[in-house]
Short mmCIF file of C-alpha atoms in Angstrom, two decimals:
data_model
loop_
_atom_site.label_atom_id
_atom_site.label_comp_id
_atom_site.label_asym_id
_atom_site.label_seq_id
_atom_site.Cartn_x
_atom_site.Cartn_y
_atom_site.Cartn_z
CA MET A 1 -39.72 -82.88 -28.16
CA ASP A 2 -39.53 -79.66 -30.15
CA THR A 3 -36.43 -77.49 -30.40
CA GLY A 4 -37.54 -75.10 -27.67
CA ASN A 5 -38.20 -77.90 -25.22
CA ILE A 6 -34.87 -79.54 -26.01
CA ALA A 7 -33.07 -76.26 -25.31
CA TRP A 8 -35.00 -75.95 -22.04
CA ALA A 9 -34.13 -79.51 -21.03
CA LEU A 10 -30.44 -79.10 -21.86
CA THR A 11 -30.25 -75.83 -19.92
CA ALA A 12 -31.97 -77.37 -16.91
CA THR A 13 -29.63 -80.37 -17.03
CA ALA A 14 -26.56 -78.12 -17.06
CA LEU A 15 -27.95 -76.08 -14.15
CA VAL A 16 -28.57 -79.15 -12.00
CA LEU A 17 -25.17 -80.62 -12.82
CA PHE A 18 -23.59 -77.32 -11.74
CA MET A 19 -25.29 -77.70 -8.36
CA THR A 20 -22.93 -80.51 -7.33
CA PRO A 21 -19.85 -78.25 -7.59
CA GLY A 22 -22.03 -75.79 -5.67
CA VAL A 23 -22.39 -78.38 -2.91
CA ALA A 24 -18.61 -78.86 -3.01
CA PHE A 25 -18.00 -75.13 -2.51
CA PHE A 26 -20.68 -74.82 0.18
CA TYR A 27 -19.43 -77.80 2.16
CA GLY A 28 -15.77 -76.99 1.44
CA GLY A 29 -16.07 -73.56 2.99
CA LEU A 30 -17.74 -74.91 6.11
CA VAL A 31 -15.00 -77.37 7.09
CA LYS A 32 -11.49 -76.86 8.46
CA ALA A 33 -8.86 -75.49 6.09
CA LYS A 34 -7.05 -78.82 6.28
CA SER A 35 -10.19 -80.72 5.19
CA VAL A 36 -11.39 -78.63 2.26
CA VAL A 37 -9.84 -80.81 -0.46
CA SER A 38 -11.29 -83.96 1.09
CA MET A 39 -14.72 -82.38 1.40
CA MET A 40 -14.83 -81.17 -2.17
CA MET A 41 -13.43 -84.45 -3.48
CA MET A 42 -16.36 -86.37 -2.02
CA SER A 43 -18.73 -84.33 -4.20
CA PHE A 44 -16.56 -84.71 -7.30
CA GLY A 45 -16.10 -88.40 -6.57
CA ALA A 46 -19.88 -88.81 -6.45
CA LEU A 47 -20.16 -86.90 -9.71
CA GLY A 48 -17.80 -89.30 -11.44
CA LEU A 49 -19.00 -92.58 -9.98
CA VAL A 50 -22.76 -92.02 -9.99
CA SER A 51 -22.70 -90.75 -13.58
CA VAL A 52 -21.09 -94.00 -14.71
CA LEU A 53 -23.44 -96.20 -12.69
CA TRP A 54 -26.49 -94.30 -13.94
CA ILE A 55 -25.50 -94.85 -17.57
CA LEU A 56 -24.63 -98.51 -17.01
CA TYR A 57 -27.73 -99.55 -15.09
CA GLY A 58 -29.13 -96.82 -12.82
CA PHE A 59 -31.42 -95.34 -15.42
CA SER A 60 -32.83 -98.78 -16.16
CA MET A 61 -33.46 -99.32 -12.45
CA SER A 62 -35.27 -95.99 -12.05
CA ALA A 63 -38.44 -97.03 -13.88
CA VAL A 64 -40.73 -100.00 -13.27
CA GLU A 65 -43.56 -101.65 -15.17
CA SER A 66 -45.49 -102.56 -12.03
CA PRO A 67 -46.02 -100.38 -8.93
CA TRP A 68 -45.19 -103.43 -6.84
CA ALA A 69 -41.72 -103.84 -8.35
CA PHE A 70 -38.79 -102.94 -6.12
CA ALA A 71 -36.81 -101.43 -8.99
CA GLY A 72 -36.38 -101.74 -12.72
CA ASN A 73 -34.24 -104.47 -14.30
CA PRO A 74 -30.65 -103.13 -14.27
CA PHE A 75 -29.89 -105.11 -17.44
CA ALA A 76 -32.96 -103.94 -19.35
CA ASP A 77 -30.85 -101.41 -21.24
CA PHE A 78 -27.34 -101.84 -19.86
CA GLY A 79 -25.16 -98.95 -20.98
CA LEU A 80 -28.17 -97.30 -22.65
CA SER A 81 -27.45 -99.13 -25.89
CA ALA A 82 -31.14 -99.36 -26.85
CA LEU A 83 -31.67 -95.68 -26.05
CA ALA A 84 -28.69 -94.56 -28.13
CA THR A 85 -30.83 -93.32 -31.03
CA ASP A 86 -33.58 -91.78 -28.88
CA ASN A 87 -32.67 -88.10 -28.61
CA GLU A 88 -35.46 -87.17 -26.20
CA GLY A 89 -34.88 -90.25 -24.08
CA LEU A 90 -31.17 -89.54 -23.72
CA VAL A 91 -31.82 -85.95 -22.65
CA GLY A 92 -34.24 -87.23 -20.02
CA ALA A 93 -31.74 -89.82 -18.86
CA THR A 94 -29.03 -87.18 -18.48
CA TYR A 95 -31.36 -84.93 -16.52
CA GLY A 96 -32.21 -87.80 -14.19
CA ALA A 97 -28.50 -88.51 -13.67
CA THR A 98 -27.93 -85.05 -12.22
CA PHE A 99 -30.47 -85.73 -9.47
CA ALA A 100 -28.79 -89.02 -8.56
CA ILE A 101 -25.40 -87.31 -8.41
CA ILE A 102 -26.37 -84.46 -6.10
CA THR A 103 -28.37 -86.71 -3.77
CA VAL A 104 -25.26 -88.78 -3.07
CA ALA A 105 -23.05 -85.69 -2.76
CA LEU A 106 -25.36 -84.18 -0.13
CA ILE A 107 -24.79 -87.11 2.23
CA SER A 108 -21.06 -86.41 2.47
CA GLY A 109 -21.52 -83.32 4.64
CA ALA A 110 -22.46 -85.48 7.62
CA ILE A 111 -19.05 -87.18 7.74
CA ALA A 112 -16.73 -84.26 7.09
CA ASP A 113 -13.20 -84.28 8.54
CA ARG A 114 -13.06 -88.02 9.28
CA ALA A 115 -13.93 -90.26 6.30
CA LYS A 116 -11.71 -92.31 4.01
CA PHE A 117 -12.20 -91.35 0.39
CA GLY A 118 -12.08 -94.94 -0.88
CA ALA A 119 -14.64 -96.08 1.68
CA TRP A 120 -16.86 -93.14 0.74
CA MET A 121 -16.72 -94.13 -2.92
CA ILE A 122 -17.67 -97.72 -2.10
CA PHE A 123 -20.57 -96.48 0.01
CA ALA A 124 -21.67 -94.08 -2.75
CA GLY A 125 -21.78 -96.87 -5.32
CA ILE A 126 -23.64 -99.37 -3.14
CA TRP A 127 -26.09 -96.84 -1.70
CA SER A 128 -26.89 -95.45 -5.15
CA THR A 129 -27.60 -98.95 -6.40
CA LEU A 130 -29.61 -100.27 -3.47
CA VAL A 131 -31.30 -97.09 -2.28
CA TYR A 132 -31.36 -94.13 -4.65
CA PHE A 133 -32.12 -95.93 -7.92
CA PRO A 134 -35.03 -97.93 -6.41
CA VAL A 135 -36.43 -94.90 -4.56
CA ALA A 136 -36.31 -92.87 -7.78
CA ALA A 137 -38.41 -95.62 -9.35
CA TRP A 138 -40.88 -95.52 -6.45
CA VAL A 139 -41.33 -91.76 -6.65
CA TRP A 140 -41.04 -90.88 -10.34
CA GLY A 141 -40.72 -94.11 -12.31
CA GLY A 142 -44.13 -95.70 -11.88
CA GLY A 143 -43.48 -97.29 -8.48
CA TRP A 144 -45.75 -97.52 -5.48
CA ILE A 145 -45.35 -93.89 -4.37
CA PHE A 146 -45.97 -92.66 -7.92
CA SER A 147 -49.08 -94.86 -8.11
CA TRP A 148 -50.25 -94.31 -4.53
CA GLY A 149 -53.50 -92.58 -5.46
CA ASP A 150 -54.57 -95.34 -7.85
CA LEU A 151 -53.59 -98.06 -5.39
CA THR A 152 -55.35 -96.63 -2.34
CA GLY A 153 -58.03 -94.18 -3.47
CA LEU A 154 -56.30 -91.46 -1.44
CA PRO A 155 -54.87 -88.33 -3.06
CA GLY A 156 -51.69 -89.08 -4.99
CA VAL A 157 -48.37 -88.28 -3.35
CA ILE A 158 -46.97 -84.92 -4.46
CA ASP A 159 -43.20 -84.76 -4.81
CA TYR A 160 -42.48 -82.64 -7.82
CA ALA A 161 -38.69 -82.40 -7.62
CA GLY A 162 -37.46 -84.59 -4.79
CA GLY A 163 -38.51 -83.87 -1.22
CA THR A 164 -38.57 -87.63 -0.60
CA ALA A 165 -36.29 -89.02 -3.32
CA VAL A 166 -33.54 -86.44 -2.82
CA HIS A 167 -33.65 -84.63 0.51
CA ILE A 168 -35.31 -87.04 2.94
CA ASN A 169 -33.36 -89.82 1.23
CA ALA A 170 -30.01 -88.03 1.62
CA GLY A 171 -30.77 -86.69 5.11
CA ALA A 172 -31.71 -90.10 6.49
CA ALA A 173 -28.57 -91.66 5.01
CA ALA A 174 -26.50 -88.82 6.46
CA LEU A 175 -27.87 -89.53 9.94
CA ALA A 176 -27.00 -93.21 9.59
CA LEU A 177 -23.42 -92.48 8.50
CA ALA A 178 -22.95 -89.95 11.29
CA LEU A 179 -23.84 -92.70 13.75
CA VAL A 180 -21.57 -95.25 12.06
CA LEU A 181 -18.50 -93.01 11.95
CA GLY A 182 -19.06 -91.46 15.37
CA LYS A 183 -18.07 -88.05 16.63
CA ARG A 184 -15.12 -85.99 15.52
CA ILE A 185 -12.30 -85.51 18.01
CA GLY A 186 -13.31 -82.77 20.40
CA PHE A 187 -16.93 -82.74 19.23
CA GLN A 188 -18.91 -80.07 21.03
CA LYS A 189 -20.89 -76.97 20.24
CA GLY A 190 -18.61 -74.51 18.53
CA ILE A 191 -16.13 -77.26 17.57
CA GLN A 192 -15.21 -75.33 14.47
CA LYS A 193 -16.07 -72.27 12.49
CA PRO A 194 -16.18 -72.22 8.69
CA HIS A 195 -12.68 -71.69 7.40
CA ASN A 196 -13.83 -69.76 4.31
CA VAL A 197 -17.12 -67.87 4.55
CA PRO A 198 -16.96 -66.46 0.98
CA LEU A 199 -16.68 -70.04 -0.30
CA VAL A 200 -19.84 -70.93 1.64
CA MET A 201 -21.69 -67.97 0.14
CA LEU A 202 -20.47 -68.83 -3.35
CA GLY A 203 -21.68 -72.41 -2.96
CA ALA A 204 -25.11 -71.26 -1.73
CA ALA A 205 -25.40 -68.84 -4.65
CA ILE A 206 -24.57 -71.60 -7.16
CA LEU A 207 -27.12 -73.87 -5.52
CA TRP A 208 -29.85 -71.23 -5.70
CA PHE A 209 -28.96 -70.53 -9.33
CA GLY A 210 -29.01 -74.20 -10.26
CA TRP A 211 -32.17 -74.92 -8.30
CA PHE A 212 -34.29 -73.22 -10.93
CA GLY A 213 -33.26 -76.05 -13.23
CA PHE A 214 -33.76 -78.54 -10.42
CA ASN A 215 -37.36 -77.46 -9.78
CA ALA A 216 -38.53 -76.23 -13.18
CA GLY A 217 -36.43 -78.44 -15.43
CA ALA A 218 -38.92 -81.25 -15.89
CA GLU A 219 -41.53 -78.81 -17.17
CA TRP A 220 -40.52 -79.68 -20.73
CA LEU A 221 -42.71 -82.74 -20.15
CA ASN A 222 -45.68 -80.42 -19.52
CA ASP A 223 -44.89 -77.96 -22.34
CA LEU A 224 -43.66 -75.48 -19.70
CA GLN A 225 -47.22 -74.76 -18.50
CA ASN A 226 -46.39 -74.51 -14.77
CA THR A 227 -43.04 -72.78 -15.15
CA GLY A 228 -44.18 -69.41 -13.79
CA LEU A 229 -45.55 -70.87 -10.57
CA ILE A 230 -42.47 -73.03 -10.04
CA VAL A 231 -39.92 -70.26 -10.51
CA ILE A 232 -41.74 -67.68 -8.36
CA ASN A 233 -42.10 -70.25 -5.58
CA THR A 234 -38.43 -71.22 -5.86
CA LEU A 235 -37.51 -67.56 -5.48
CA GLY A 236 -40.03 -66.67 -2.79
CA ALA A 237 -39.70 -69.64 -0.45
CA THR A 238 -35.91 -69.39 -0.51
CA ALA A 239 -35.91 -65.66 0.20
CA ALA A 240 -38.42 -66.09 3.04
CA ALA A 241 -36.34 -68.91 4.53
CA ILE A 242 -33.33 -66.60 4.76
CA ILE A 243 -35.43 -64.22 6.84
CA GLY A 244 -36.81 -67.01 9.01
CA TRP A 245 -33.33 -68.41 9.72
CA LEU A 246 -31.81 -65.01 10.49
CA ILE A 247 -34.60 -64.10 12.91
CA ILE A 248 -34.02 -67.29 14.89
CA GLU A 249 -30.25 -66.79 14.74
CA LYS A 250 -30.56 -63.23 16.02
CA ILE A 251 -32.84 -64.29 18.86
CA LYS A 252 -30.74 -67.32 19.77
CA ASP A 253 -27.20 -66.04 19.29
CA GLY A 254 -27.54 -62.28 19.15
CA LYS A 255 -26.19 -61.94 15.60
CA ALA A 256 -27.42 -62.62 12.08
CA THR A 257 -24.57 -64.18 10.09
CA SER A 258 -23.76 -64.67 6.44
CA VAL A 259 -23.39 -68.41 6.99
CA GLY A 260 -26.86 -68.34 8.53
CA ALA A 261 -28.21 -66.56 5.47
CA ALA A 262 -26.62 -69.17 3.19
CA SER A 263 -27.93 -72.03 5.31
CA GLY A 264 -31.39 -70.46 5.39
CA ALA A 265 -31.40 -70.22 1.62
CA VAL A 266 -30.56 -73.90 1.32
CA ALA A 267 -33.26 -74.81 3.84
CA GLY A 268 -35.82 -72.88 1.80
CA LEU A 269 -34.70 -74.53 -1.42
CA VAL A 270 -35.00 -77.95 0.19
CA ALA A 271 -38.49 -77.28 1.52
CA ILE A 272 -39.90 -75.88 -1.73
CA THR A 273 -38.49 -78.76 -3.81
CA PRO A 274 -41.46 -81.14 -3.44
CA ALA A 275 -44.00 -78.32 -3.33
CA CYS A 276 -42.88 -75.90 -6.05
CA ALA A 277 -45.65 -76.73 -8.54
CA ASN A 278 -48.49 -77.15 -6.02
CA LEU A 279 -48.51 -74.08 -3.75
CA ALA A 280 -49.90 -70.63 -4.25
CA PRO A 281 -47.03 -68.11 -3.96
CA GLY A 282 -48.27 -66.73 -0.65
CA TRP A 283 -48.26 -70.16 0.93
CA ALA A 284 -44.77 -70.74 -0.51
CA LEU A 285 -43.57 -67.66 1.40
CA VAL A 286 -45.04 -69.07 4.60
CA LEU A 287 -43.35 -72.40 3.93
CA GLY A 288 -40.03 -70.62 3.49
CA VAL A 289 -40.27 -68.74 6.78
CA VAL A 290 -41.28 -71.91 8.62
CA ALA A 291 -38.53 -73.99 7.04
CA GLY A 292 -35.84 -71.40 7.72
CA ALA A 293 -36.87 -70.99 11.35
CA VAL A 294 -37.35 -74.68 12.11
CA CYS A 295 -34.13 -75.76 10.40
CA ALA A 296 -32.21 -73.08 12.31
CA LEU A 297 -33.45 -74.73 15.49
CA ALA A 298 -33.06 -78.30 14.19
CA ILE A 299 -29.31 -78.00 13.66
CA GLU A 300 -28.97 -77.91 17.46
CA LEU A 301 -30.40 -81.44 17.73
CA LYS A 302 -27.01 -83.04 17.13
CA PHE A 303 -25.65 -81.50 20.33
CA LYS A 304 -28.69 -82.50 22.37
CA MET A 305 -28.92 -86.01 20.93
CA GLY A 306 -25.20 -86.68 20.63
CA PHE A 307 -24.68 -87.45 16.94
CA ASP A 308 -22.06 -85.59 14.92
CA ASP A 309 -23.67 -84.47 11.68
CA SER A 310 -20.74 -82.27 10.72
CA LEU A 311 -22.39 -79.88 8.27
CA ASP A 312 -26.04 -80.19 9.33
CA VAL A 313 -27.32 -82.40 6.54
CA VAL A 314 -29.91 -83.81 8.94
CA GLY A 315 -31.00 -80.43 10.28
CA ILE A 316 -31.37 -78.90 6.82
CA HIS A 317 -32.07 -81.66 4.29
CA LEU A 318 -33.91 -84.26 6.36
CA VAL A 319 -35.89 -81.75 8.42
CA GLY A 320 -36.41 -79.36 5.50
CA GLY A 321 -37.48 -82.21 3.23
CA LEU A 322 -39.99 -83.43 5.81
CA ILE A 323 -41.39 -79.92 6.27
CA GLY A 324 -41.86 -79.35 2.55
CA THR A 325 -43.35 -82.78 1.94
CA LEU A 326 -45.83 -82.66 4.84
CA TYR A 327 -46.72 -78.99 4.27
CA LEU A 328 -48.38 -80.03 1.02
CA GLY A 329 -50.88 -81.99 3.07
CA LEU A 330 -52.03 -78.70 4.57
CA PHE A 331 -51.72 -76.17 1.77
CA ALA A 332 -51.39 -77.89 -1.62
CA ILE A 333 -53.60 -76.22 -4.23
CA ASP A 334 -57.09 -77.81 -4.09
CA THR A 335 -56.08 -80.86 -2.03
CA GLY A 336 -54.48 -79.49 1.16
CA LEU A 337 -56.45 -79.60 4.40
CA PHE A 338 -56.80 -75.81 4.46
CA THR A 339 -57.08 -75.28 0.70
CA GLY A 340 -60.11 -77.33 -0.26
CA GLY A 341 -59.11 -80.86 0.65
CA ASP A 342 -59.14 -83.10 3.70
CA LEU A 343 -56.64 -85.16 5.69
CA GLY A 344 -56.10 -87.53 2.79
CA GLN A 345 -53.30 -85.53 1.19
CA LEU A 346 -51.47 -85.24 4.50
CA ALA A 347 -51.79 -88.99 5.04
CA SER A 348 -50.39 -89.70 1.58
CA GLN A 349 -47.47 -87.34 2.09
CA ALA A 350 -46.67 -88.81 5.51
CA VAL A 351 -46.63 -92.41 4.28
CA ALA A 352 -44.21 -91.60 1.47
CA ALA A 353 -41.94 -89.50 3.69
CA ILE A 354 -41.74 -92.07 6.49
CA ALA A 355 -41.20 -94.98 4.12
CA VAL A 356 -38.30 -93.33 2.29
CA LEU A 357 -36.78 -92.12 5.56
CA LEU A 358 -36.79 -95.57 7.13
CA TYR A 359 -35.59 -97.39 4.03
CA SER A 360 -32.74 -94.98 3.40
CA PHE A 361 -31.68 -94.87 7.05
CA ILE A 362 -31.64 -98.65 7.45
CA GLY A 363 -29.94 -99.17 4.10
CA ALA A 364 -27.21 -96.61 4.80
CA LEU A 365 -26.73 -97.91 8.34
CA VAL A 366 -26.15 -101.47 7.13
CA ILE A 367 -23.91 -100.45 4.22
CA GLY A 368 -21.88 -98.06 6.38
CA PHE A 369 -21.55 -100.56 9.21
CA VAL A 370 -20.27 -103.30 6.90
CA ILE A 371 -17.71 -100.95 5.36
CA GLN A 372 -16.56 -99.76 8.77
CA LYS A 373 -16.14 -103.32 10.07
CA THR A 374 -14.29 -104.56 6.98
CA ILE A 375 -12.02 -102.00 5.33
CA GLY A 376 -12.78 -99.18 7.76
CA PHE A 377 -14.74 -96.04 6.94
CA ARG A 378 -13.19 -93.61 9.42
CA ILE A 379 -9.60 -92.41 9.25
CA LYS A 380 -7.24 -92.86 12.20
CA ASN A 381 -7.41 -90.32 15.01
CA GLU A 382 -3.87 -89.11 14.33
CA ASP A 383 -4.75 -88.57 10.66
CA GLU A 384 -7.83 -86.60 11.64
CA VAL A 385 -5.70 -84.35 13.81
CA ALA A 386 -3.09 -83.93 11.07
CA GLY A 387 -5.78 -83.17 8.50
CA VAL A 388 -7.64 -85.31 5.98
CA ASP A 389 -6.28 -83.43 2.96
CA THR A 390 -2.63 -84.34 3.43
CA THR A 391 -3.11 -87.82 4.89
CA VAL A 392 -5.71 -89.02 2.38
CA HIS A 393 -5.07 -86.95 -0.75
CA GLY A 394 -1.53 -85.65 -0.31
CA GLU A 395 -2.70 -82.12 -1.07
CA GLU A 396 -3.35 -78.85 0.70
CA GLY A 397 -6.22 -76.54 -0.06
CA TYR A 398 -4.08 -73.43 0.28
CA ALA A 399 -0.39 -73.21 -0.63
CA LEU A 400 0.39 -69.99 1.20
CA VAL A 401 4.17 -70.34 0.78
CA ASN A 402 5.80 -71.72 -2.35
CA ASP A 403 9.19 -73.32 -1.86
#
């Protein structure tokens, strides 16, 4: 790796790492004032724990020698001792760690206001080990999704930056945890409004900023040849998704809100993630509008179906990830149904999306259920009413009066 590529890789790694504090701000602003510390701590807890696990054995698990392997050997390079003198390899390992971290952090939004921090950390460690690390191997590390085209003769699965491994993975796990922990006290439409809208906007801005590293970062492996397409699509799809979300919001509720704009931006970022290197810019704009509009409608599903996904991880990340992944089957450059290909690309995309969704959902459901039935995952009702911040962390997000 030459000096320019190393600088690119290090910058991209820093950008993606910064996205997890962005998630913390975004989620923290959306919850009650008495839950903001708890919400942000779940992201920072994931940052600490997943980083350690990735260095110890996660990186080793994220690559396989055979497409039929479930995951790599966690003891193949425990603690990265063998990689310690490989400069390029260590940069790549660090970049991969940032994806693992944010995927886990995203899940936490589904259980806002009612989760024990210790139980969350146990879940984060087990789910990372049994779900994220293997799925990363499937998608990017030589596993069956990575090798799908060679194994089947169908077009290879396209997932450039994590529609399956990150967003469908996190969204499916979020749905499972929402079911395990149950509904918040007083759950209904309009149960709460964001306590700090500027914090939400700040978090969305950090995410958009960092997402350029998220989507374009791995281009050092391709000598930056697709960078222009990736960055224009990351800009365009996200901008179009804001418009799509706000149009639906205006029609549905009569007002276009700043929280809606922030949520639309995130929906667009999610949808373009798998597709950023394989869509013409015009089709990326269409994807953004579709993702923004559909996700704005999808967040209502929790009220109709009766599950309490507190901060709409399912409606934005699961639905947005599915849209972006399947959209490639229709409009991917040269292989989409309407761009020179046939139904093969759509079939490949659907198999990968459904497989990751089911595996992550079942895995998270089992892990969450065992935690809930043993040490307990949900806080007591009286603690929820009093506020998670003081009862779990002994802190308050805002000290308005100093004694």
